[in-house]
PDB file of C-alpha atoms in Angstrom:
ATOM      1  CA  MET A 449     -95.953  10.158  79.416  1.00  0.00           C
ATOM      2  CA  ALA A 450     -98.482   9.913  82.269  1.00  0.00           C
ATOM      3  CA  ARG A 451    -101.321  12.381  82.366  1.00  0.00           C
ATOM      4  CA  PRO A 452    -101.265  14.978  85.109  1.00  0.00           C
ATOM      5  CA  LYS A 453    -103.728  14.353  87.942  1.00  0.00           C
ATOM      6  CA  PHE A 454    -107.232  15.611  87.094  1.00  0.00           C
ATOM      7  CA  ASN A 455    -107.547  17.903  90.128  1.00  0.00           C
ATOM      8  CA  ALA A 456    -104.224  19.569  89.258  1.00  0.00           C
ATOM      9  CA  LEU A 457    -105.492  20.153  85.684  1.00  0.00           C
ATOM     10  CA  VAL A 458    -108.703  21.786  86.888  1.00  0.00           C
ATOM     11  CA  ASP A 459    -106.892  23.913  89.502  1.00  0.00           C
ATOM     12  CA  ARG A 460    -104.440  25.144  86.865  1.00  0.00           C
ATOM     13  CA  LEU A 461    -107.243  25.966  84.445  1.00  0.00           C
ATOM     14  CA  ILE A 462    -109.219  27.981  87.041  1.00  0.00           C
ATOM     15  CA  THR A 463    -106.235  30.011  88.158  1.00  0.00           C
ATOM     16  CA  SER A 464    -105.457  30.848  84.519  1.00  0.00           C
ATOM     17  CA  VAL A 465    -108.763  32.679  84.172  1.00  0.00           C
ATOM     18  CA  ASP A 466    -108.579  36.309  85.298  1.00  0.00           C
ATOM     19  CA  ILE A 467    -111.663  37.797  86.737  1.00  0.00           C
ATOM     20  CA  ASP A 468    -112.414  40.007  83.749  1.00  0.00           C
ATOM     21  CA  ASP A 469    -111.182  37.725  80.978  1.00  0.00           C
ATOM     22  CA  PRO A 470    -113.271  37.469  77.746  1.00  0.00           C
ATOM     23  CA  PRO A 471    -114.784  34.096  76.745  1.00  0.00           C
ATOM     24  CA  ARG A 472    -112.482  31.280  75.607  1.00  0.00           C
ATOM     25  CA  HIS A 473    -113.448  27.800  74.545  1.00  0.00           C
ATOM     26  CA  LEU A 474    -112.869  25.123  77.171  1.00  0.00           C
ATOM     27  CA  VAL A 475    -110.752  23.037  74.833  1.00  0.00           C
ATOM     28  CA  GLU A 476    -108.390  25.989  74.435  1.00  0.00           C
ATOM     29  CA  LEU A 477    -108.215  26.496  78.202  1.00  0.00           C
ATOM     30  CA  ILE A 478    -107.670  22.820  78.897  1.00  0.00           C
ATOM     31  CA  THR A 479    -104.979  22.564  76.270  1.00  0.00           C
ATOM     32  CA  ALA A 480    -103.172  25.550  77.815  1.00  0.00           C
ATOM     33  CA  ALA A 481    -103.486  24.053  81.293  1.00  0.00           C
ATOM     34  CA  TYR A 482    -101.987  20.753  80.104  1.00  0.00           C
ATOM     35  CA  VAL A 483     -99.101  22.611  78.457  1.00  0.00           C
ATOM     36  CA  GLN A 484     -98.440  24.527  81.739  1.00  0.00           C
ATOM     37  CA  LEU A 485     -98.199  21.103  83.387  1.00  0.00           C
ATOM     38  CA  ASP A 486     -95.409  20.194  80.970  1.00  0.00           C
ATOM     39  CA  VAL A 487     -97.477  18.119  78.531  1.00  0.00           C
ATOM     40  CA  PRO A 488     -96.324  18.384  74.916  1.00  0.00           C
ATOM     41  CA  GLU A 489     -98.570  20.582  72.718  1.00  0.00           C
ATOM     42  CA  LEU A 490     -99.821  17.752  70.464  1.00  0.00           C
ATOM     43  CA  ASP A 491    -100.672  15.457  73.437  1.00  0.00           C
ATOM     44  CA  ALA A 492    -102.279  18.409  75.221  1.00  0.00           C
ATOM     45  CA  GLN A 493    -104.630  19.017  72.313  1.00  0.00           C
ATOM     46  CA  ILE A 494    -105.688  15.396  72.146  1.00  0.00           C
ATOM     47  CA  TRP A 495    -106.165  15.011  75.866  1.00  0.00           C
ATOM     48  CA  ALA A 496    -108.113  18.272  75.991  1.00  0.00           C
ATOM     49  CA  GLU A 497    -110.704  17.002  73.581  1.00  0.00           C
ATOM     50  CA  ASP A 498    -110.860  13.686  75.479  1.00  0.00           C
ATOM     51  CA  SER A 499    -111.325  15.360  78.910  1.00  0.00           C
ATOM     52  CA  LEU A 500    -113.693  18.131  77.791  1.00  0.00           C
ATOM     53  CA  HIS A 501    -116.893  16.612  79.199  1.00  0.00           C
ATOM     54  CA  ARG A 502    -115.399  15.670  82.531  1.00  0.00           C
ATOM     55  CA  VAL A 503    -113.726  19.079  83.025  1.00  0.00           C
ATOM     56  CA  SER A 504    -116.997  20.820  82.098  1.00  0.00           C
ATOM     57  CA  GLN A 505    -118.897  18.789  84.700  1.00  0.00           C
ATOM     58  CA  ARG A 506    -116.326  19.523  87.367  1.00  0.00           C
ATOM     59  CA  LEU A 507    -116.344  23.268  86.646  1.00  0.00           C
ATOM     60  CA  THR A 508    -120.138  23.260  86.816  1.00  0.00           C
ATOM     61  CA  SER A 509    -120.053  21.427  90.134  1.00  0.00           C
ATOM     62  CA  LEU A 510    -117.466  23.751  91.614  1.00  0.00           C
ATOM     63  CA  HIS A 511    -119.378  26.827  90.342  1.00  0.00           C
ATOM     64  CA  ASN A 512    -122.509  25.542  92.135  1.00  0.00           C
ATOM     65  CA  GLU A 513    -120.480  24.906  95.338  1.00  0.00           C
ATOM     66  CA  LEU A 514    -119.193  28.489  95.294  1.00  0.00           C
ATOM     67  CA  ILE A 515    -122.724  29.836  94.967  1.00  0.00           C
ATOM     68  CA  GLN A 516    -123.987  27.546  97.753  1.00  0.00           C
ATOM     69  CA  ASP A 517    -121.230  28.707 100.055  1.00  0.00           C
ATOM     70  CA  GLY A 518    -121.818  32.380  99.235  1.00  0.00           C
ATOM     71  CA  ARG A 519    -118.312  32.802  97.885  1.00  0.00           C
ATOM     72  CA  SER A 520    -117.168  35.254  95.248  1.00  0.00           C
ATOM     73  CA  LEU A 521    -116.892  33.678  91.794  1.00  0.00           C
ATOM     74  CA  ARG A 522    -113.739  33.826  89.722  1.00  0.00           C
ATOM     75  CA  TYR A 523    -115.164  32.411  86.524  1.00  0.00           C
ATOM     76  CA  ALA A 524    -118.508  32.083  84.768  1.00  0.00           C
ATOM     77  CA  PHE A 525    -119.999  30.308  81.788  1.00  0.00           C
ATOM     78  CA  ASN A 526    -120.871  32.435  78.788  1.00  0.00           C
ATOM     79  CA  SER A 527    -124.613  32.961  78.507  1.00  0.00           C
ATOM     80  CA  SER A 528    -124.608  31.968  74.800  1.00  0.00           C
ATOM     81  CA  ASP A 529    -122.512  28.783  75.052  1.00  0.00           C
ATOM     82  CA  VAL A 530    -121.574  26.954  78.231  1.00  0.00           C
ATOM     83  CA  LEU A 531    -118.498  25.558  76.596  1.00  0.00           C
ATOM     84  CA  TYR A 532    -117.045  29.052  76.733  1.00  0.00           C
ATOM     85  CA  LEU A 533    -115.542  30.115  79.993  1.00  0.00           C
ATOM     86  CA  GLN A 534    -114.976  33.767  80.981  1.00  0.00           C
ATOM     87  CA  GLY A 535    -114.064  35.866  84.005  1.00  0.00           C
ATOM     88  CA  ALA A 536    -116.858  36.382  86.473  1.00  0.00           C
ATOM     89  CA  CYS A 537    -116.639  40.149  85.878  1.00  0.00           C
ATOM     90  CA  PHE A 538    -116.587  40.084  82.084  1.00  0.00           C
ATOM     91  CA  VAL A 539    -119.323  42.398  80.891  1.00  0.00           C
ATOM     92  CA  GLU A 540    -121.499  40.674  78.279  1.00  0.00           C
ATOM     93  CA  SER A 541    -122.750  43.219  75.713  1.00  0.00           C
ATOM     94  CA  GLY A 542    -126.535  42.998  75.293  1.00  0.00           C
ATOM     95  CA  ILE A 543    -126.855  40.801  78.340  1.00  0.00           C
ATOM     96  CA  ASP A 544    -125.653  42.859  81.319  1.00  0.00           C
ATOM     97  CA  ASP A 545    -127.584  46.051  81.970  1.00  0.00           C
ATOM     98  CA  GLU A 546    -125.783  49.166  83.322  1.00  0.00           C
ATOM     99  CA  ASP A 547    -126.292  48.216  86.978  1.00  0.00           C
ATOM    100  CA  ALA A 548    -124.854  44.719  86.371  1.00  0.00           C
ATOM    101  CA  ALA A 549    -121.976  46.134  84.336  1.00  0.00           C
ATOM    102  CA  SER A 550    -121.183  48.626  87.094  1.00  0.00           C
ATOM    103  CA  ARG A 551    -121.156  45.951  89.736  1.00  0.00           C
ATOM    104  CA  LYS A 552    -118.794  43.817  87.673  1.00  0.00           C
ATOM    105  CA  ARG A 553    -116.440  46.732  87.148  1.00  0.00           C
ATOM    106  CA  ARG A 554    -116.313  47.451  90.894  1.00  0.00           C
ATOM    107  CA  ARG A 555    -115.738  43.767  91.586  1.00  0.00           C
ATOM    108  CA  SER A 556    -112.875  43.506  89.065  1.00  0.00           C
ATOM    109  CA  ALA A 557    -111.083  46.356  90.863  1.00  0.00           C
ATOM    110  CA  THR A 558    -111.120  44.666  94.269  1.00  0.00           C
ATOM    111  CA  HIS A 559    -107.706  42.967  93.703  1.00  0.00           C
ATOM    112  CA  ARG A 560    -106.063  46.232  94.839  1.00  0.00           C
ATOM    113  CA  LEU A 561    -108.231  46.293  97.961  1.00  0.00           C
ATOM    114  CA  ALA A 562    -107.429  42.623  98.706  1.00  0.00           C
ATOM    115  CA  SER A 563    -103.719  43.347  98.382  1.00  0.00           C
ATOM    116  CA  ALA A 564    -103.988  46.264 100.805  1.00  0.00           C
ATOM    117  CA  ILE A 565    -105.952  44.199 103.346  1.00  0.00           C
ATOM    118  CA  GLY A 566    -103.181  41.588 103.240  1.00  0.00           C
ATOM    119  CA  GLN A 567    -100.674  44.166 104.498  1.00  0.00           C
ATOM    120  CA  LEU A 568    -102.743  45.195 107.551  1.00  0.00           C
ATOM    121  CA  GLU A 569    -101.856  44.157 111.112  1.00  0.00           C
ATOM    122  CA  PRO A 570    -104.237  41.624 112.719  1.00  0.00           C
ATOM    123  CA  ALA A 571    -105.723  44.284 114.992  1.00  0.00           C
ATOM    124  CA  GLU A 572    -106.351  46.548 112.021  1.00  0.00           C
ATOM    125  CA  PHE A 573    -108.118  43.739 110.222  1.00  0.00           C
ATOM    126  CA  GLU A 574    -110.445  43.179 113.216  1.00  0.00           C
ATOM    127  CA  LYS A 575    -111.410  46.842 113.107  1.00  0.00           C
ATOM    128  CA  LEU A 576    -112.039  46.530 109.389  1.00  0.00           C
ATOM    129  CA  CYS A 577    -114.353  43.579 110.005  1.00  0.00           C
ATOM    130  CA  VAL A 578    -116.506  45.749 112.327  1.00  0.00           C
ATOM    131  CA  ILE A 579    -116.611  48.450 109.608  1.00  0.00           C
ATOM    132  CA  ALA A 580    -117.672  45.834 107.004  1.00  0.00           C
ATOM    133  CA  LEU A 581    -120.367  44.535 109.374  1.00  0.00           C
ATOM    134  CA  GLU A 582    -121.768  48.039 109.871  1.00  0.00           C
ATOM    135  CA  GLY A 583    -121.707  48.498 106.125  1.00  0.00           C
ATOM    136  CA  LEU A 584    -123.989  45.470 105.844  1.00  0.00           C
ATOM    137  CA  GLY A 585    -126.539  47.180 108.132  1.00  0.00           C
ATOM    138  CA  ALA A 586    -125.605  45.876 111.567  1.00  0.00           C
ATOM    139  CA  TYR A 587    -126.053  48.171 114.542  1.00  0.00           C
ATOM    140  CA  GLU A 588    -124.597  48.399 118.048  1.00  0.00           C
ATOM    141  CA  VAL A 589    -121.517  46.635 116.698  1.00  0.00           C
ATOM    142  CA  LYS A 590    -118.706  46.310 119.208  1.00  0.00           C
ATOM    143  CA  LEU A 591    -115.070  45.277 118.795  1.00  0.00           C
ATOM    144  CA  THR A 592    -113.742  43.220 121.663  1.00  0.00           C
ATOM    145  CA  PRO A 593    -110.276  43.846 123.239  1.00  0.00           C
ATOM    146  CA  TYR A 594    -107.455  42.394 121.163  1.00  0.00           C
ATOM    147  CA  ARG A 595    -106.342  40.219 124.093  1.00  0.00           C
ATOM    148  CA  ALA A 596    -108.487  38.057 126.422  1.00  0.00           C
ATOM    149  CA  ASP A 597    -111.518  38.359 124.146  1.00  0.00           C
ATOM    150  CA  GLN A 598    -113.027  34.929 125.142  1.00  0.00           C
ATOM    151  CA  GLY A 599    -112.898  33.777 121.471  1.00  0.00           C
ATOM    152  CA  ILE A 600    -115.097  36.601 120.190  1.00  0.00           C
ATOM    153  CA  ASP A 601    -113.638  39.454 118.168  1.00  0.00           C
ATOM    154  CA  PHE A 602    -116.860  41.406 117.457  1.00  0.00           C
ATOM    155  CA  TYR A 603    -120.615  41.256 118.029  1.00  0.00           C
ATOM    156  CA  GLY A 604    -123.663  43.306 117.087  1.00  0.00           C
ATOM    157  CA  ARG A 605    -127.206  43.008 115.875  1.00  0.00           C
ATOM    158  CA  LEU A 606    -128.893  42.982 112.533  1.00  0.00           C
ATOM    159  CA  ARG A 607    -132.495  43.976 112.013  1.00  0.00           C
ATOM    160  CA  VAL A 608    -133.722  41.668 109.274  1.00  0.00           C
ATOM    161  CA  GLY A 609    -137.257  43.080 109.579  1.00  0.00           C
ATOM    162  CA  SER A 610    -136.172  46.094 107.542  1.00  0.00           C
ATOM    163  CA  ALA A 611    -136.254  43.905 104.489  1.00  0.00           C
ATOM    164  CA  LEU A 612    -140.036  43.876 104.907  1.00  0.00           C
ATOM    165  CA  ALA A 613    -140.295  47.662 104.989  1.00  0.00           C
ATOM    166  CA  ASP A 614    -142.143  47.874 101.696  1.00  0.00           C
ATOM    167  CA  ILE A 615    -145.141  46.130 103.137  1.00  0.00           C
ATOM    168  CA  ALA A 616    -147.932  48.688 103.577  1.00  0.00           C
ATOM    169  CA  GLY A 617    -147.977  50.145 107.042  1.00  0.00           C
ATOM    170  CA  TYR A 618    -144.809  48.301 108.191  1.00  0.00           C
ATOM    171  CA  PRO A 619    -146.298  46.690 111.302  1.00  0.00           C
ATOM    172  CA  PRO A 620    -144.196  47.489 114.379  1.00  0.00           C
ATOM    173  CA  VAL A 621    -143.759  43.798 115.108  1.00  0.00           C
ATOM    174  CA  PHE A 622    -141.279  43.673 112.204  1.00  0.00           C
ATOM    175  CA  ASP A 623    -138.836  45.569 114.495  1.00  0.00           C
ATOM    176  CA  LYS A 624    -138.662  42.393 116.527  1.00  0.00           C
ATOM    177  CA  PHE A 625    -137.097  40.512 113.659  1.00  0.00           C
ATOM    178  CA  CYS A 626    -133.566  40.936 114.939  1.00  0.00           C
ATOM    179  CA  VAL A 627    -130.590  38.576 114.988  1.00  0.00           C
ATOM    180  CA  TRP A 628    -127.330  38.628 116.909  1.00  0.00           C
ATOM    181  CA  VAL A 629    -124.100  38.578 114.829  1.00  0.00           C
ATOM    182  CA  ILE A 630    -121.134  37.161 116.732  1.00  0.00           C
ATOM    183  CA  GLY A 631    -117.870  36.524 115.052  1.00  0.00           C
ATOM    184  CA  GLN A 632    -114.132  36.014 114.805  1.00  0.00           C
ATOM    185  CA  ALA A 633    -111.651  37.665 112.520  1.00  0.00           C
ATOM    186  CA  LYS A 634    -108.528  35.831 111.414  1.00  0.00           C
ATOM    187  CA  HIS A 635    -105.858  37.671 109.449  1.00  0.00           C
ATOM    188  CA  TYR A 636    -104.315  34.663 107.715  1.00  0.00           C
ATOM    189  CA  GLU A 637    -102.114  35.009 104.650  1.00  0.00           C
ATOM    190  CA  ALA A 638     -99.758  32.052 104.587  1.00  0.00           C
ATOM    191  CA  THR A 639    -102.138  29.434 106.027  1.00  0.00           C
ATOM    192  CA  GLN A 640    -105.709  28.419 105.326  1.00  0.00           C
ATOM    193  CA  VAL A 641    -108.583  28.573 107.806  1.00  0.00           C
ATOM    194  CA  ALA A 642    -109.114  25.014 109.110  1.00  0.00           C
ATOM    195  CA  THR A 643    -111.977  23.264 110.792  1.00  0.00           C
ATOM    196  CA  PHE A 644    -110.506  23.856 114.276  1.00  0.00           C
ATOM    197  CA  ASP A 645    -110.781  27.607 113.723  1.00  0.00           C
ATOM    198  CA  LEU A 646    -114.518  27.234 113.111  1.00  0.00           C
ATOM    199  CA  ARG A 647    -114.981  24.918 116.070  1.00  0.00           C
ATOM    200  CA  GLU A 648    -113.383  27.584 118.311  1.00  0.00           C
ATOM    201  CA  LEU A 649    -115.932  30.093 117.072  1.00  0.00           C
ATOM    202  CA  VAL A 650    -118.873  27.712 117.558  1.00  0.00           C
ATOM    203  CA  GLY A 651    -117.799  26.944 121.102  1.00  0.00           C
ATOM    204  CA  SER A 652    -117.267  30.617 121.904  1.00  0.00           C
ATOM    205  CA  VAL A 653    -120.763  31.475 120.627  1.00  0.00           C
ATOM    206  CA  GLN A 654    -122.388  28.712 122.641  1.00  0.00           C
ATOM    207  CA  LEU A 655    -120.648  29.883 125.821  1.00  0.00           C
ATOM    208  CA  ALA A 656    -121.643  33.512 125.088  1.00  0.00           C
ATOM    209  CA  ARG A 657    -125.307  32.435 124.743  1.00  0.00           C
ATOM    210  CA  SER A 658    -125.013  30.960 128.267  1.00  0.00           C
ATOM    211  CA  GLY A 659    -123.095  33.999 129.568  1.00  0.00           C
ATOM    212  CA  GLU A 660    -120.240  31.727 130.648  1.00  0.00           C
ATOM    213  CA  TYR A 661    -116.754  33.264 130.373  1.00  0.00           C
ATOM    214  CA  GLY A 662    -113.277  32.475 131.750  1.00  0.00           C
ATOM    215  CA  SER A 663    -113.360  35.603 133.937  1.00  0.00           C
ATOM    216  CA  VAL A 664    -114.670  36.588 137.330  1.00  0.00           C
ATOM    217  CA  ASN A 665    -117.002  39.263 136.004  1.00  0.00           C
ATOM    218  CA  ASP A 666    -119.542  39.200 133.221  1.00  0.00           C
ATOM    219  CA  ARG A 667    -117.214  39.830 130.245  1.00  0.00           C
ATOM    220  CA  TYR A 668    -119.823  41.374 127.954  1.00  0.00           C
ATOM    221  CA  PRO A 669    -122.725  42.662 130.059  1.00  0.00           C
ATOM    222  CA  ASP A 670    -124.345  44.384 127.036  1.00  0.00           C
ATOM    223  CA  MET A 671    -124.521  41.098 125.123  1.00  0.00           C
ATOM    224  CA  LYS A 672    -127.597  39.631 126.707  1.00  0.00           C
ATOM    225  CA  ILE A 673    -128.674  36.777 124.525  1.00  0.00           C
ATOM    226  CA  ARG A 674    -132.088  35.370 125.365  1.00  0.00           C
ATOM    227  CA  SER A 675    -132.873  31.701 125.076  1.00  0.00           C
ATOM    228  CA  CYS A 676    -134.822  32.161 121.848  1.00  0.00           C
ATOM    229  CA  ASP A 677    -132.665  34.854 120.239  1.00  0.00           C
ATOM    230  CA  PRO A 678    -131.309  33.801 116.804  1.00  0.00           C
ATOM    231  CA  ILE A 679    -127.588  34.104 116.241  1.00  0.00           C
ATOM    232  CA  PHE A 680    -125.462  34.354 113.077  1.00  0.00           C
ATOM    233  CA  SER A 681    -122.035  32.819 113.738  1.00  0.00           C
ATOM    234  CA  LEU A 682    -119.726  34.806 111.402  1.00  0.00           C
ATOM    235  CA  PHE A 683    -116.166  33.938 110.532  1.00  0.00           C
ATOM    236  CA  MET A 684    -114.192  36.505 108.561  1.00  0.00           C
ATOM    237  CA  THR A 685    -110.644  35.998 107.168  1.00  0.00           C
ATOM    238  CA  SER A 686    -108.299  37.877 104.868  1.00  0.00           C
ATOM    239  CA  GLY A 687    -107.069  34.600 103.518  1.00  0.00           C
ATOM    240  CA  THR A 688    -108.488  31.353 102.179  1.00  0.00           C
ATOM    241  CA  ILE A 689    -110.550  28.567 103.741  1.00  0.00           C
ATOM    242  CA  SER A 690    -109.882  24.880 103.373  1.00  0.00           C
ATOM    243  CA  ARG A 691    -112.281  22.605 101.539  1.00  0.00           C
ATOM    244  CA  GLU A 692    -113.036  20.751 104.772  1.00  0.00           C
ATOM    245  CA  ALA A 693    -113.760  23.962 106.590  1.00  0.00           C
ATOM    246  CA  TRP A 694    -116.143  25.082 103.798  1.00  0.00           C
ATOM    247  CA  LEU A 695    -117.908  21.754 104.166  1.00  0.00           C
ATOM    248  CA  LEU A 696    -118.208  22.256 107.930  1.00  0.00           C
ATOM    249  CA  CYS A 697    -119.729  25.699 107.342  1.00  0.00           C
ATOM    250  CA  ARG A 698    -122.230  24.203 104.947  1.00  0.00           C
ATOM    251  CA  ASN A 699    -123.247  21.521 107.415  1.00  0.00           C
ATOM    252  CA  SER A 700    -123.222  23.604 110.578  1.00  0.00           C
ATOM    253  CA  GLY A 701    -124.606  26.952 109.405  1.00  0.00           C
ATOM    254  CA  VAL A 702    -121.516  29.005 110.241  1.00  0.00           C
ATOM    255  CA  ILE A 703    -121.307  31.932 107.824  1.00  0.00           C
ATOM    256  CA  ALA A 704    -117.746  32.169 106.460  1.00  0.00           C
ATOM    257  CA  ILE A 705    -116.321  35.066 104.438  1.00  0.00           C
ATOM    258  CA  ASP A 706    -112.921  34.533 102.797  1.00  0.00           C
ATOM    259  CA  GLY A 707    -110.538  37.172 101.558  1.00  0.00           C
ATOM    260  CA  ASP A 708    -112.073  37.565  98.100  1.00  0.00           C
ATOM    261  CA  SER A 709    -115.611  37.883  99.461  1.00  0.00           C
ATOM    262  CA  PHE A 710    -114.446  40.250 102.207  1.00  0.00           C
ATOM    263  CA  SER A 711    -112.861  42.605  99.616  1.00  0.00           C
ATOM    264  CA  HIS A 712    -116.041  42.332  97.525  1.00  0.00           C
ATOM    265  CA  ILE A 713    -118.213  43.369 100.520  1.00  0.00           C
ATOM    266  CA  LEU A 714    -116.011  46.343 101.319  1.00  0.00           C
ATOM    267  CA  SER A 715    -115.946  47.574  97.788  1.00  0.00           C
ATOM    268  CA  GLU A 716    -119.801  47.453  97.647  1.00  0.00           C
ATOM    269  CA  THR A 717    -120.522  48.930 101.056  1.00  0.00           C
ATOM    270  CA  SER A 718    -117.622  50.924 102.434  1.00  0.00           C
ATOM    271  CA  ILE A 719    -114.595  51.813 100.359  1.00  0.00           C
ATOM    272  CA  GLU A 720    -113.058  51.749  96.901  1.00  0.00           C
ATOM    273  CA  LEU A 721    -109.309  52.126  96.455  1.00  0.00           C
ATOM    274  CA  ASP A 722    -108.259  53.967  93.272  1.00  0.00           C
ATOM    275  CA  ALA A 723    -104.806  54.797  94.651  1.00  0.00           C
ATOM    276  CA  PRO A 724    -101.679  53.129  93.243  1.00  0.00           C
ATOM    277  CA  ASP A 725    -100.817  49.876  95.008  1.00  0.00           C
ATOM    278  CA  LEU A 726     -98.050  51.382  97.143  1.00  0.00           C
ATOM    279  CA  GLN A 727    -100.423  53.974  98.489  1.00  0.00           C
ATOM    280  CA  ALA A 728    -103.529  51.779  98.826  1.00  0.00           C
ATOM    281  CA  VAL A 729    -102.620  50.313 102.204  1.00  0.00           C
ATOM    282  CA  GLU A 730    -102.009  53.796 103.697  1.00  0.00           C
ATOM    283  CA  LYS A 731    -105.340  54.944 102.357  1.00  0.00           C
ATOM    284  CA  LEU A 732    -107.008  51.919 103.923  1.00  0.00           C
ATOM    285  CA  ARG A 733    -105.334  52.553 107.232  1.00  0.00           C
ATOM    286  CA  ALA A 734    -106.523  56.138 107.171  1.00  0.00           C
ATOM    287  CA  PHE A 735    -110.048  54.916 106.469  1.00  0.00           C
ATOM    288  CA  ILE A 736    -109.948  52.555 109.461  1.00  0.00           C
ATOM    289  CA  ALA A 737    -108.605  55.318 111.732  1.00  0.00           C
ATOM    290  CA  GLU A 738    -111.341  57.717 110.647  1.00  0.00           C
ATOM    291  CA  LYS A 739    -114.079  55.131 111.396  1.00  0.00           C
ATOM    292  CA  GLN A 740    -112.754  54.198 114.888  1.00  0.00           C
ATOM    293  CA  PRO A 741    -114.942  51.227 115.808  1.00  0.00           C
ATOM    294  CA  VAL A 742    -116.280  51.022 119.375  1.00  0.00           C
ATOM    295  CA  VAL A 743    -114.197  48.748 121.552  1.00  0.00           C
ATOM    296  CA  ARG A 744    -116.103  47.008 124.403  1.00  0.00           C
TER     297      ARG A 744
END
């Protein structure tokens, strides 16, 4: 029989690794992936040994891409032997300190949060994006009207100079180290974010910098972007992002946050859901209602 396509094999292997799985040898994982693709057990074992090096290289390359894009990791290589693959949140005894172990445990619980986010209405998701942005330290964050928003769902400012606060005396000039954060929120579940979604954001940000809107009046009079003000173009989604869109982000500087990373951010900065799955979405809605983001 013909071998399954290599990309299909790697995709099947990755999806078979749960986020807190213990280490398993790559040959075992490759064999299981082949079997799931309807390859007989004996052939699967032989082909797994044969494709070990190539699969290992691809997993390493994909792992590096995820890190480069700032995406949440699903899998990791064991610190003792890179031929063993484990869930990204598996706690390695003697390697992970208590802080690292605690972060991994919180991250492993975000699947419930991601499920609840998926059940929100688009307008609720936009509000949640503002809450997440505030959790990251942004200030004066505004949510735009749900309709006629000129391609901008939220905007605010981030004082990056606060990262220099440990410097003796904290010179006042550090308060000038501020950046605008302007973004879109897309509540996609069935479809992936594509490159045209990102192009819409980029165009909207450029028009906002010039103060040019499709309305008679100045749409956002409190968003006065000076010619030399830096801007972070931020795209948040509850779903996934296509490979081409990730490449565009990498080449253009757009900061994209997919559903996994968004849940990770919320669990670290704003909320943890310990309620049963059926109650989690109601708890999340109550959390959003309590915060009540400012609408411009």
